[in-house]
Tab-separated table of C-alpha atoms (C1' of nucleotides) in Angstrom:
chain	number	residue	atom	x	y	z
A	1	UNK	CA	-15.521	14.440	0.400
A	2	UNK	CA	-18.931	15.938	-0.178
A	3	UNK	CA	-21.811	15.385	2.213
A	4	UNK	CA	-25.260	15.478	0.816
A	5	UNK	CA	-28.458	15.683	2.849
A	6	UNK	CA	-31.458	14.044	1.266
A	7	UNK	CA	-34.720	15.499	2.502
A	8	UNK	CA	-37.417	13.297	1.051
A	9	UNK	CA	-40.324	11.607	2.766
A	10	UNK	CA	-40.881	8.790	0.295
A	11	UNK	CA	-38.480	6.240	1.639
A	12	UNK	CA	-37.991	4.172	-1.539
A	13	UNK	CA	-37.062	7.264	-3.497
A	14	UNK	CA	-34.827	8.501	-0.726
A	15	UNK	CA	-33.119	5.135	-0.435
A	16	UNK	CA	-32.606	4.917	-4.140
A	17	UNK	CA	-30.993	8.334	-4.268
A	18	UNK	CA	-28.927	7.507	-1.239
A	19	UNK	CA	-27.525	4.337	-2.736
A	20	UNK	CA	-26.847	5.923	-6.085
A	21	UNK	CA	-25.015	8.873	-4.635
A	22	UNK	CA	-22.988	6.734	-2.312
A	23	UNK	CA	-21.980	4.651	-5.263
A	24	UNK	CA	-20.722	7.843	-6.860
A	25	UNK	CA	-18.625	8.503	-3.836
A	26	UNK	CA	-20.684	11.078	-2.047
A	27	UNK	CA	-21.438	10.918	1.625
A	28	UNK	CA	-25.193	10.962	2.189
A	29	UNK	CA	-27.658	11.267	4.966
A	30	UNK	CA	-31.412	10.888	4.805
A	31	UNK	CA	-34.174	12.615	6.691
A	32	UNK	CA	-37.886	12.247	6.178
A	33	UNK	CA	-39.537	15.380	7.403
A	34	UNK	CA	-38.963	19.082	7.828
A	35	UNK	CA	-38.166	19.016	11.512
A	36	UNK	CA	-35.544	16.311	11.272
A	37	UNK	CA	-34.094	18.225	8.359
A	38	UNK	CA	-33.765	21.418	10.326
A	39	UNK	CA	-32.085	19.551	13.154
A	40	UNK	CA	-29.594	17.910	10.868
A	41	UNK	CA	-28.761	21.124	9.078
A	42	UNK	CA	-28.062	22.881	12.325
A	43	UNK	CA	-25.904	20.095	13.569
A	44	UNK	CA	-23.651	19.578	10.575
A	45	UNK	CA	-22.411	21.488	7.589
A	46	UNK	CA	-23.584	19.792	4.392
A	47	UNK	CA	-22.128	20.407	0.973
A	48	UNK	CA	-25.460	20.152	-0.767
A	49	UNK	CA	-29.098	19.590	0.080
A	50	UNK	CA	-31.589	17.682	-2.023
A	51	UNK	CA	-34.973	18.987	-1.014
A	52	UNK	CA	-38.408	17.593	-1.704
A	53	UNK	CA	-41.138	20.179	-1.711
A	54	UNK	CA	-43.990	18.167	-0.267
A	55	UNK	CA	-42.920	17.224	3.203
A	56	UNK	CA	-44.570	16.471	6.518
A	57	UNK	CA	-44.047	19.097	9.219
A	58	UNK	CA	-42.906	22.099	7.154
A	59	UNK	CA	-42.829	22.155	3.389
A	60	UNK	CA	-39.877	22.627	1.177
A	61	UNK	CA	-40.385	26.316	0.604
A	62	UNK	CA	-40.405	27.033	4.318
A	63	UNK	CA	-37.310	24.953	4.795
A	64	UNK	CA	-35.676	26.820	1.976
A	65	UNK	CA	-36.013	30.054	3.888
A	66	UNK	CA	-34.421	28.376	6.813
A	67	UNK	CA	-31.519	27.050	4.773
A	68	UNK	CA	-30.839	30.088	2.679
A	69	UNK	CA	-28.915	32.135	5.241
A	70	UNK	CA	-26.496	29.256	5.596
A	71	UNK	CA	-25.527	29.408	1.959
A	72	UNK	CA	-25.754	25.746	1.297
A	73	UNK	CA	-26.590	24.888	-2.283
A	74	UNK	CA	-29.994	23.290	-2.761
A	75	UNK	CA	-31.508	21.236	-5.510
A	76	UNK	CA	-35.282	20.999	-5.406
A	77	UNK	CA	-36.740	17.614	-6.042
A	78	UNK	CA	-40.407	17.419	-6.681
A	79	UNK	CA	-43.383	16.049	-8.489
A	80	UNK	CA	-44.825	19.521	-8.823
A	81	UNK	CA	-43.828	20.819	-12.170
A	82	UNK	CA	-45.638	24.105	-12.483
A	83	UNK	CA	-43.725	27.054	-13.759
A	84	UNK	CA	-44.872	29.090	-10.769
A	85	UNK	CA	-43.290	26.598	-8.430
A	86	UNK	CA	-40.036	26.662	-10.283
A	87	UNK	CA	-39.944	30.398	-10.200
A	88	UNK	CA	-40.778	30.397	-6.529
A	89	UNK	CA	-38.027	27.909	-5.857
A	90	UNK	CA	-35.391	29.864	-7.685
A	91	UNK	CA	-36.494	33.071	-6.028
A	92	UNK	CA	-35.974	31.436	-2.691
A	93	UNK	CA	-32.456	30.573	-3.690
A	94	UNK	CA	-32.607	27.116	-5.160
A	95	UNK	CA	-29.671	26.283	-7.336
A	96	UNK	CA	-31.452	23.789	-9.466
A	97	UNK	CA	-34.754	22.070	-9.867
A	98	UNK	CA	-35.535	18.511	-10.838
A	99	UNK	CA	-38.950	17.108	-11.569
A	100	UNK	CA	-39.850	13.592	-10.562
A	101	UNK	CA	-39.593	11.105	-12.024
A	102	UNK	CA	-36.039	11.686	-13.106
A	103	UNK	CA	-33.127	9.612	-14.261
A	104	UNK	CA	-30.472	9.191	-11.636
A	105	UNK	CA	-27.896	10.218	-14.235
A	106	UNK	CA	-29.611	13.541	-14.569
A	107	UNK	CA	-29.486	14.092	-10.864
A	108	UNK	CA	-25.820	13.221	-10.911
A	109	UNK	CA	-25.084	15.786	-13.611
A	110	UNK	CA	-26.972	18.493	-11.752
A	111	UNK	CA	-25.239	17.701	-8.519
A	112	UNK	CA	-21.862	17.871	-10.158
A	113	UNK	CA	-22.712	21.168	-11.785
A	114	UNK	CA	-23.937	22.709	-8.602
A	115	UNK	CA	-20.999	21.486	-6.594
A	116	UNK	CA	-18.528	22.703	-9.185
A	117	UNK	CA	-20.215	26.101	-9.388
A	118	UNK	CA	-20.252	26.363	-5.638
A	119	UNK	CA	-16.991	24.937	-4.536
A	120	UNK	CA	-14.831	25.181	-7.592
A	121	UNK	CA	-12.423	22.798	-6.000
A	122	UNK	CA	-10.084	21.407	-8.509
A	123	UNK	CA	-8.209	18.942	-6.429
A	124	UNK	CA	-4.572	19.701	-7.006
A	125	UNK	CA	-1.659	17.690	-5.774
A	126	UNK	CA	1.809	19.078	-5.917
A	127	UNK	CA	5.276	17.689	-5.634
A	128	UNK	CA	8.180	20.079	-6.072
A	129	UNK	CA	7.535	21.854	-9.361
A	130	UNK	CA	5.063	19.247	-10.518
A	131	UNK	CA	1.400	19.863	-10.107
A	132	UNK	CA	-1.357	17.402	-10.772
A	133	UNK	CA	-4.857	18.565	-11.365
A	134	UNK	CA	-6.732	15.451	-10.429
A	135	UNK	CA	-10.066	16.633	-11.754
A	136	UNK	CA	-8.855	17.650	-15.186
A	137	UNK	CA	-6.079	15.070	-15.458
A	138	UNK	CA	-3.578	17.762	-16.350
A	139	UNK	CA	-0.001	17.658	-15.190
A	140	UNK	CA	2.429	20.508	-15.330
A	141	UNK	CA	6.089	20.616	-14.509
A	142	UNK	CA	7.232	24.175	-14.047
A	143	UNK	CA	5.175	26.020	-16.636
A	144	UNK	CA	5.086	23.180	-19.097
A	145	UNK	CA	2.228	20.789	-19.447
A	146	UNK	CA	3.335	17.170	-19.633
A	147	UNK	CA	0.854	14.731	-21.084
A	148	UNK	CA	0.703	11.480	-19.185
A	149	UNK	CA	-1.055	8.283	-20.030
A	150	UNK	CA	-3.697	6.841	-17.748
A	151	UNK	CA	-1.368	4.473	-15.920
A	152	UNK	CA	1.346	7.060	-15.537
A	153	UNK	CA	-1.191	9.473	-14.148
A	154	UNK	CA	-2.472	7.010	-11.587
A	155	UNK	CA	1.049	6.085	-10.605
A	156	UNK	CA	1.977	9.695	-10.097
A	157	UNK	CA	-1.083	10.396	-7.991
A	158	UNK	CA	-0.355	7.311	-5.911
A	159	UNK	CA	3.219	8.313	-5.267
A	160	UNK	CA	2.480	11.928	-4.520
A	161	UNK	CA	-0.209	10.868	-2.079
A	162	UNK	CA	2.307	8.597	-0.433
A	163	UNK	CA	5.416	10.689	-0.471
A	164	UNK	CA	8.367	9.124	1.291
A	165	UNK	CA	6.637	5.810	1.688
A	166	UNK	CA	8.240	2.741	0.214
A	167	UNK	CA	5.458	1.159	-1.770
A	168	UNK	CA	5.540	-2.512	-2.511
A	169	UNK	CA	5.203	-3.526	-6.138
A	170	UNK	CA	2.204	-5.470	-5.023
A	171	UNK	CA	0.531	-2.440	-3.491
A	172	UNK	CA	1.343	-0.359	-6.520
A	173	UNK	CA	-0.032	-2.893	-8.903
A	174	UNK	CA	-3.215	-3.394	-6.964
A	175	UNK	CA	-3.845	0.330	-6.657
A	176	UNK	CA	-3.078	1.334	-10.209
A	177	UNK	CA	-4.229	-1.727	-12.093
A	178	UNK	CA	-6.994	-2.470	-9.684
A	179	UNK	CA	-6.522	-6.198	-9.704
A	180	UNK	CA	-4.535	-8.809	-7.938
A	181	UNK	CA	-0.794	-8.896	-8.365
A	182	UNK	CA	0.395	-12.267	-9.553
A	183	UNK	CA	4.058	-12.137	-8.706
A	184	UNK	CA	6.992	-11.341	-10.854
A	185	UNK	CA	6.042	-9.044	-13.660
A	186	UNK	CA	8.026	-6.099	-14.888
A	187	UNK	CA	5.002	-4.037	-15.747
A	188	UNK	CA	5.231	-1.748	-12.769
A	189	UNK	CA	8.945	-1.222	-13.355
A	190	UNK	CA	8.339	-0.288	-16.943
A	191	UNK	CA	5.776	2.333	-16.067
A	192	UNK	CA	7.975	3.739	-13.347
A	193	UNK	CA	10.634	4.074	-16.036
A	194	UNK	CA	8.329	6.001	-18.276
A	195	UNK	CA	7.162	8.263	-15.516
A	196	UNK	CA	10.727	9.001	-14.514
A	197	UNK	CA	11.608	9.856	-18.058
A	198	UNK	CA	8.652	12.126	-18.726
A	199	UNK	CA	8.994	14.066	-15.511
A	200	UNK	CA	12.718	13.679	-14.983
A	201	UNK	CA	12.246	11.940	-11.660
A	202	UNK	CA	15.337	9.769	-11.877
A	203	UNK	CA	16.672	11.041	-8.576
A	204	UNK	CA	13.372	11.311	-6.741
A	205	UNK	CA	11.414	8.231	-7.708
A	206	UNK	CA	13.898	5.735	-6.378
A	207	UNK	CA	13.868	1.992	-6.322
A	208	UNK	CA	13.849	0.217	-3.002
A	209	UNK	CA	15.588	-3.025	-3.686
A	210	UNK	CA	13.459	-6.112	-3.232
A	211	UNK	CA	10.541	-3.938	-2.214
A	212	UNK	CA	9.366	-1.492	-4.792
A	213	UNK	CA	9.664	2.240	-5.206
A	214	UNK	CA	9.550	5.416	-3.174
A	215	UNK	CA	9.055	9.067	-4.062
A	216	UNK	CA	11.419	11.124	-1.990
A	217	UNK	CA	10.591	14.504	-0.594
B	1	UNK	CA	-2.495	-0.008	19.760
B	2	UNK	CA	-5.108	-0.911	17.204
B	3	UNK	CA	-8.569	-2.094	18.186
B	4	UNK	CA	-10.361	-4.391	15.862
B	5	UNK	CA	-14.038	-5.251	16.032
B	6	UNK	CA	-14.929	-8.681	14.713
B	7	UNK	CA	-18.513	-8.892	13.550
B	8	UNK	CA	-19.081	-12.524	12.760
B	9	UNK	CA	-21.877	-14.810	13.889
B	10	UNK	CA	-20.083	-18.123	13.502
B	11	UNK	CA	-18.416	-18.378	16.845
B	12	UNK	CA	-15.617	-20.796	15.934
B	13	UNK	CA	-14.499	-18.549	13.093
B	14	UNK	CA	-14.805	-15.463	15.228
B	15	UNK	CA	-12.813	-17.069	18.015
B	16	UNK	CA	-10.147	-18.211	15.646
B	17	UNK	CA	-9.724	-14.737	14.182
B	18	UNK	CA	-9.778	-13.238	17.631
B	19	UNK	CA	-7.013	-15.491	18.869
B	20	UNK	CA	-4.881	-15.000	15.805
B	21	UNK	CA	-5.158	-11.248	15.845
B	22	UNK	CA	-4.451	-11.029	19.538
B	23	UNK	CA	-1.345	-13.087	18.949
B	24	UNK	CA	-0.293	-10.460	16.429
B	25	UNK	CA	-0.702	-7.784	19.023
B	26	UNK	CA	-4.026	-6.292	18.058
B	27	UNK	CA	-6.775	-5.556	20.520
B	28	UNK	CA	-9.941	-7.383	19.514
B	29	UNK	CA	-13.575	-7.523	20.440
B	30	UNK	CA	-16.205	-9.881	19.110
B	31	UNK	CA	-19.881	-9.392	18.438
B	32	UNK	CA	-22.272	-11.846	16.892
B	33	UNK	CA	-25.101	-9.879	15.315
B	34	UNK	CA	-25.890	-6.575	13.712
B	35	UNK	CA	-27.514	-4.958	16.708
B	36	UNK	CA	-24.687	-5.723	19.077
B	37	UNK	CA	-22.339	-4.447	16.426
B	38	UNK	CA	-24.120	-1.138	16.107
B	39	UNK	CA	-24.078	-0.692	19.864
B	40	UNK	CA	-20.385	-1.414	20.110
B	41	UNK	CA	-19.529	0.902	17.263
B	42	UNK	CA	-21.412	3.750	18.845
B	43	UNK	CA	-19.812	3.198	22.175
B	44	UNK	CA	-16.193	2.993	21.150
B	45	UNK	CA	-13.950	4.103	18.350
B	46	UNK	CA	-12.436	1.088	16.602
B	47	UNK	CA	-9.425	1.192	14.306
B	48	UNK	CA	-10.800	-1.391	11.961
B	49	UNK	CA	-13.891	-3.509	11.527
B	50	UNK	CA	-14.012	-7.052	10.165
B	51	UNK	CA	-17.496	-7.514	8.887
B	52	UNK	CA	-19.281	-10.685	7.916
B	53	UNK	CA	-22.034	-10.146	5.386
B	54	UNK	CA	-24.538	-12.747	6.505
B	55	UNK	CA	-25.553	-11.716	9.970
B	56	UNK	CA	-28.584	-12.054	12.175
B	57	UNK	CA	-30.512	-8.815	12.763
B	58	UNK	CA	-29.185	-6.591	9.972
B	59	UNK	CA	-26.910	-7.788	7.236
B	60	UNK	CA	-23.451	-6.579	6.522
B	61	UNK	CA	-24.438	-4.219	3.769
B	62	UNK	CA	-26.902	-2.419	5.997
B	63	UNK	CA	-24.366	-2.248	8.730
B	64	UNK	CA	-21.861	-0.880	6.275
B	65	UNK	CA	-24.089	2.101	5.632
B	66	UNK	CA	-24.239	2.660	9.307
B	67	UNK	CA	-20.498	2.475	9.699
B	68	UNK	CA	-19.472	4.490	6.709
B	69	UNK	CA	-20.148	7.979	8.025
B	70	UNK	CA	-17.852	7.204	10.915
B	71	UNK	CA	-14.975	6.644	8.567
B	72	UNK	CA	-13.760	3.466	10.117
B	73	UNK	CA	-12.008	1.136	7.686
B	74	UNK	CA	-13.864	-2.081	6.974
B	75	UNK	CA	-12.800	-5.425	5.604
B	76	UNK	CA	-15.635	-7.608	4.417
B	77	UNK	CA	-15.430	-11.229	5.376
B	78	UNK	CA	-17.724	-13.554	3.649
B	79	UNK	CA	-18.556	-16.811	1.982
B	80	UNK	CA	-20.358	-14.929	-0.763
B	81	UNK	CA	-17.938	-14.456	-3.590
B	82	UNK	CA	-20.007	-12.992	-6.399
B	83	UNK	CA	-18.615	-10.042	-8.262
B	84	UNK	CA	-21.801	-8.126	-7.623
B	85	UNK	CA	-21.320	-8.526	-3.908
B	86	UNK	CA	-17.770	-7.340	-4.116
B	87	UNK	CA	-18.755	-4.330	-6.138
B	88	UNK	CA	-21.577	-3.618	-3.756
B	89	UNK	CA	-19.212	-3.891	-0.832
B	90	UNK	CA	-16.660	-1.569	-2.300
B	91	UNK	CA	-19.285	0.914	-3.373
B	92	UNK	CA	-20.548	1.013	0.146
B	93	UNK	CA	-17.080	1.878	1.244
B	94	UNK	CA	-15.398	-1.380	2.112
B	95	UNK	CA	-11.651	-1.133	2.117
B	96	UNK	CA	-11.044	-4.728	1.317
B	97	UNK	CA	-12.835	-7.991	0.770
B	98	UNK	CA	-11.877	-11.489	1.816
B	99	UNK	CA	-13.669	-14.646	0.828
B	100	UNK	CA	-13.985	-17.516	3.254
B	101	UNK	CA	-12.258	-19.788	3.714
B	102	UNK	CA	-9.087	-17.784	3.928
B	103	UNK	CA	-5.643	-18.223	5.385
B	104	UNK	CA	-5.080	-16.242	8.522
B	105	UNK	CA	-1.864	-14.946	6.968
B	106	UNK	CA	-3.834	-13.394	4.190
B	107	UNK	CA	-6.124	-11.672	6.631
B	108	UNK	CA	-3.080	-10.381	8.436
B	109	UNK	CA	-1.612	-8.910	5.263
B	110	UNK	CA	-4.874	-7.220	4.374
B	111	UNK	CA	-5.287	-5.805	7.836
B	112	UNK	CA	-1.808	-4.387	7.762
B	113	UNK	CA	-2.413	-2.850	4.360
B	114	UNK	CA	-5.673	-1.264	5.339
B	115	UNK	CA	-4.315	0.076	8.591
B	116	UNK	CA	-1.300	1.485	6.851
B	117	UNK	CA	-3.419	3.114	4.182
B	118	UNK	CA	-5.754	4.559	6.732
B	119	UNK	CA	-3.551	5.715	9.474
B	120	UNK	CA	-0.377	6.245	7.527
B	121	UNK	CA	1.599	6.260	10.687
B	122	UNK	CA	5.213	6.157	9.814
B	123	UNK	CA	6.363	3.373	12.012
B	124	UNK	CA	9.720	4.417	13.404
B	125	UNK	CA	12.036	2.319	15.504
B	126	UNK	CA	15.013	3.839	17.220
B	127	UNK	CA	18.137	2.576	18.837
B	128	UNK	CA	20.600	5.120	20.185
B	129	UNK	CA	21.258	7.492	17.303
B	130	UNK	CA	19.912	5.058	14.732
B	131	UNK	CA	16.411	5.437	13.503
B	132	UNK	CA	14.589	3.053	11.262
B	133	UNK	CA	11.639	4.306	9.360
B	134	UNK	CA	9.910	1.054	8.611
B	135	UNK	CA	7.388	2.623	6.275
B	136	UNK	CA	9.888	4.300	4.016
B	137	UNK	CA	12.646	1.766	4.496
B	138	UNK	CA	15.047	4.518	5.393
B	139	UNK	CA	17.702	4.248	8.033
B	140	UNK	CA	19.576	7.146	9.502
B	141	UNK	CA	22.417	7.235	11.934
B	142	UNK	CA	22.778	10.665	13.418
B	143	UNK	CA	21.884	12.866	10.502
B	144	UNK	CA	23.254	10.595	7.860
B	145	UNK	CA	21.200	8.215	5.826
B	146	UNK	CA	22.691	4.755	5.623
B	147	UNK	CA	21.430	2.551	2.837
B	148	UNK	CA	20.866	-1.025	3.900
B	149	UNK	CA	20.038	-4.065	1.862
B	150	UNK	CA	16.861	-5.953	2.507
B	151	UNK	CA	18.414	-8.601	4.707
B	152	UNK	CA	20.332	-6.025	6.684
B	153	UNK	CA	17.182	-4.016	7.101
B	154	UNK	CA	15.230	-6.984	8.379
B	155	UNK	CA	18.037	-7.952	10.690
B	156	UNK	CA	18.198	-4.501	12.156
B	157	UNK	CA	14.456	-4.347	12.707
B	158	UNK	CA	14.592	-7.732	14.365
B	159	UNK	CA	17.363	-6.751	16.734
B	160	UNK	CA	15.924	-3.381	17.628
B	161	UNK	CA	12.607	-5.040	18.368
B	162	UNK	CA	14.417	-7.481	20.598
B	163	UNK	CA	16.908	-5.284	22.317
B	164	UNK	CA	19.012	-7.034	24.943
B	165	UNK	CA	17.744	-10.415	23.962
B	166	UNK	CA	20.150	-13.059	22.813
B	167	UNK	CA	18.764	-14.417	19.586
B	168	UNK	CA	19.661	-17.849	18.349
B	169	UNK	CA	21.047	-18.093	14.853
B	170	UNK	CA	18.148	-20.359	14.135
B	171	UNK	CA	15.590	-17.778	15.223
B	172	UNK	CA	17.341	-15.081	13.301
B	173	UNK	CA	17.505	-17.117	10.159
B	174	UNK	CA	13.906	-18.130	10.309
B	175	UNK	CA	12.695	-14.582	10.940
B	176	UNK	CA	14.803	-12.837	8.350
B	177	UNK	CA	14.996	-15.474	5.659
B	178	UNK	CA	11.537	-16.734	6.328
B	179	UNK	CA	12.459	-20.371	5.892
B	180	UNK	CA	13.779	-23.220	7.899
B	181	UNK	CA	17.310	-23.103	9.228
B	182	UNK	CA	19.330	-26.066	8.126
B	183	UNK	CA	22.197	-26.037	10.568
B	184	UNK	CA	25.652	-24.666	10.357
B	185	UNK	CA	25.945	-21.921	7.830
B	186	UNK	CA	27.855	-18.691	8.143
B	187	UNK	CA	25.208	-16.716	6.353
B	188	UNK	CA	23.766	-15.030	9.403
B	189	UNK	CA	27.237	-14.196	10.685
B	190	UNK	CA	28.138	-12.604	7.420
B	191	UNK	CA	25.124	-10.348	7.439
B	192	UNK	CA	25.654	-9.413	11.061
B	193	UNK	CA	29.119	-8.440	10.034
B	194	UNK	CA	27.888	-6.220	7.263
B	195	UNK	CA	25.357	-4.588	9.517
B	196	UNK	CA	27.995	-3.909	12.139
B	197	UNK	CA	30.209	-2.332	9.567
B	198	UNK	CA	27.591	-0.098	8.011
B	199	UNK	CA	26.246	1.172	11.304
B	200	UNK	CA	29.367	0.830	13.407
B	201	UNK	CA	27.727	-1.559	15.833
B	202	UNK	CA	30.846	-3.526	16.710
B	203	UNK	CA	30.416	-2.871	20.404
B	204	UNK	CA	26.632	-3.114	20.547
B	205	UNK	CA	25.729	-6.002	18.321
B	206	UNK	CA	27.677	-8.627	20.194
B	207	UNK	CA	28.110	-12.293	19.600
B	208	UNK	CA	26.852	-14.700	22.227
B	209	UNK	CA	29.109	-17.686	22.153
B	210	UNK	CA	27.503	-20.844	20.858
B	211	UNK	CA	24.145	-19.090	20.670
B	212	UNK	CA	23.891	-16.199	18.292
B	213	UNK	CA	23.836	-12.456	18.712
B	214	UNK	CA	22.448	-9.785	20.965
B	215	UNK	CA	21.936	-6.053	20.566
B	216	UNK	CA	22.893	-4.364	23.809
B	217	UNK	CA	21.161	-1.325	25.199
C	1	DC	C1'	48.380	-22.867	28.491
C	2	DT	C1'	46.881	-25.325	24.531
C	3	DA	C1'	43.993	-27.626	21.424
C	4	DA	C1'	39.595	-27.298	19.779
C	5	DT	C1'	35.904	-24.741	18.658
C	6	DT	C1'	33.689	-20.689	17.221
C	7	DA	C1'	33.556	-16.165	15.206
C	8	DT	C1'	35.427	-12.603	12.000
C	9	DT	C1'	37.437	-11.047	7.884
C	10	DT	C1'	38.443	-11.113	3.167
C	11	DA	C1'	37.549	-12.319	-1.282
C	12	DC	C1'	34.884	-13.949	-4.862
C	13	DA	C1'	31.332	-16.041	-7.606
C	14	DA	C1'	26.474	-16.986	-8.007
C	15	DA	C1'	21.957	-15.270	-7.865
C	16	DA	C1'	18.648	-11.863	-7.974
C	17	DT	C1'	16.952	-7.361	-9.075
C	18	DT	C1'	16.536	-3.379	-11.724
C	19	DG	C1'	17.352	-0.480	-15.955
C	20	DA	C1'	17.270	0.136	-20.943
C	21	DT	C1'	15.845	-0.999	-25.394
C	22	DA	C1'	13.042	-2.901	-28.658
C	23	DC	C1'	8.964	-4.772	-30.167
C	24	DA	C1'	4.300	-6.841	-30.376
C	25	DA	C1'	-0.382	-6.735	-28.612
C	26	DA	C1'	-4.133	-4.107	-27.190
C	27	DT	C1'	-6.616	0.026	-27.179
C	28	DA	C1'	-8.050	4.420	-28.576
C	29	DT	C1'	-8.523	7.911	-32.270
C	30	DA	C1'	-9.149	9.841	-36.706
D	1	DT	C1'	-10.565	0.851	-41.597
D	2	DA	C1'	-6.225	2.725	-41.067
D	3	DT	C1'	-3.327	5.176	-37.811
D	4	DA	C1'	-1.539	6.473	-33.689
D	5	DT	C1'	-1.062	5.765	-28.905
D	6	DT	C1'	-0.693	3.087	-24.963
D	7	DT	C1'	0.509	-0.920	-22.647
D	8	DG	C1'	2.773	-5.237	-21.551
D	9	DT	C1'	6.500	-8.444	-22.329
D	10	DA	C1'	10.923	-10.188	-23.706
D	11	DT	C1'	15.689	-9.566	-23.732
D	12	DC	C1'	20.079	-8.253	-22.353
D	13	DA	C1'	23.163	-5.249	-19.747
D	14	DA	C1'	24.363	-3.189	-15.439
D	15	DT	C1'	24.098	-3.275	-10.786
D	16	DT	C1'	23.322	-4.945	-6.304
D	17	DT	C1'	22.802	-8.381	-3.114
D	18	DT	C1'	23.745	-12.641	-1.288
D	19	DG	C1'	25.922	-16.959	0.062
D	20	DT	C1'	30.087	-19.681	0.485
D	21	DA	C1'	34.804	-20.789	1.021
D	22	DA	C1'	39.088	-20.134	2.951
D	23	DA	C1'	42.211	-17.758	5.861
D	24	DT	C1'	42.697	-15.470	10.155
D	25	DA	C1'	41.556	-14.185	14.777
D	26	DA	C1'	39.360	-14.820	19.065
D	27	DT	C1'	37.394	-17.475	22.683
D	28	DT	C1'	36.455	-21.402	25.482
D	29	DA	C1'	36.993	-25.742	27.841
D	30	DG	C1'	39.912	-28.851	29.628
DNA sequence: CTAATTATTTACAAAATTGATACAAATATA
DNA sequence: TATATTTGTATCAATTTTGTAAATAATTAG
């Protein structure tokens, strides 16, 4: 999970960013001036810093010099739009630059880009010779790529993340279908079938009578 | 042992939850407003938080933001049932959501689910060379895995959890079959039989004349 | 010790669950 | 819009589990 530090003195803007990023699944913290920022950065390793240029007690450029040696990616956030500023920012090691006001979607895209560039973490789950690239939704068994449908994919991820656990149909349904399970439906069973068939998991993805299914190590 | 913090300003409800959860074996503490809650959370690491949305001195959503970085699972408890609220809750990191009024049984189920998801502790019971992995529903005796049916499984769990206690047929029936015992049926006996056979418990799982059965240490 | 009661064993049929197949509805894609 | 893909349901077969009945064995109380 990524942790983002928001350094921005205008509270409404900061709060707005905070909420939006949290909604996207990022962990966020907010600070409102340069000193607080420095403290926070020393105390914890952030994945990314969003940095406003105009700040009380140390401006963004100064802070940038402070951050740079730590090799944390930084996106500048500012009302200043001059080319000189941009150049200065990039020279100091900024990874991106966003001019206020901006659409939150744009910020999201930039964050994702920066994080991908920086961390290149394709989350990959594996089970025996099956590997699941969660980010790209690609599944391979051995060398071969096996296309899975959405539900099959979610099922597989669920089971691999819960190896050896007997999962109740109810749990499965609520996780994969994301809504309440109203007893007695064969839907889960059917999809288990299909998953077994596509990945030849007949002996591994076993039924637990009266309970549900389990993926065996 | 799990510790649950109940953040709920309506004392009767809070007390009721407290009593019920204690009866289920959880450790519980109660606070009645946001500030108290924050203090408690800072002071001690809870396993799970039950959080009412409408609170004096900081509402549940605010509190949620405070809790989230600590990665403590949260179940929202509220009279508010709007979809927006639910979405908001989940986005802020709630693990589940329960709308008042609710059955205590439902709360129990949700708590168990969340705790299992979060702590993924394989609950393992043992008796001599038999081990019962409750999470995966697997039973081994020595090195060998012994498949049990659901009723047998429940029976075994019941007896291991009540070693050396003579259990009345009635009790057994009501625990395992989850419905009222209407006198004189050989059903329990039959299943005891099958369990004995599968796990070779003839000398340990003994009959108590006129009463029921007991698993001896 | 013996009759009466209670538990165990065996056998079997009923009930419930899961697997397989086929198909229609819903959804996505060209 | 037409086409393909995905998804959910219905159906039936296969399997497993479960409950009961009847016969047998064991235990208890008198």
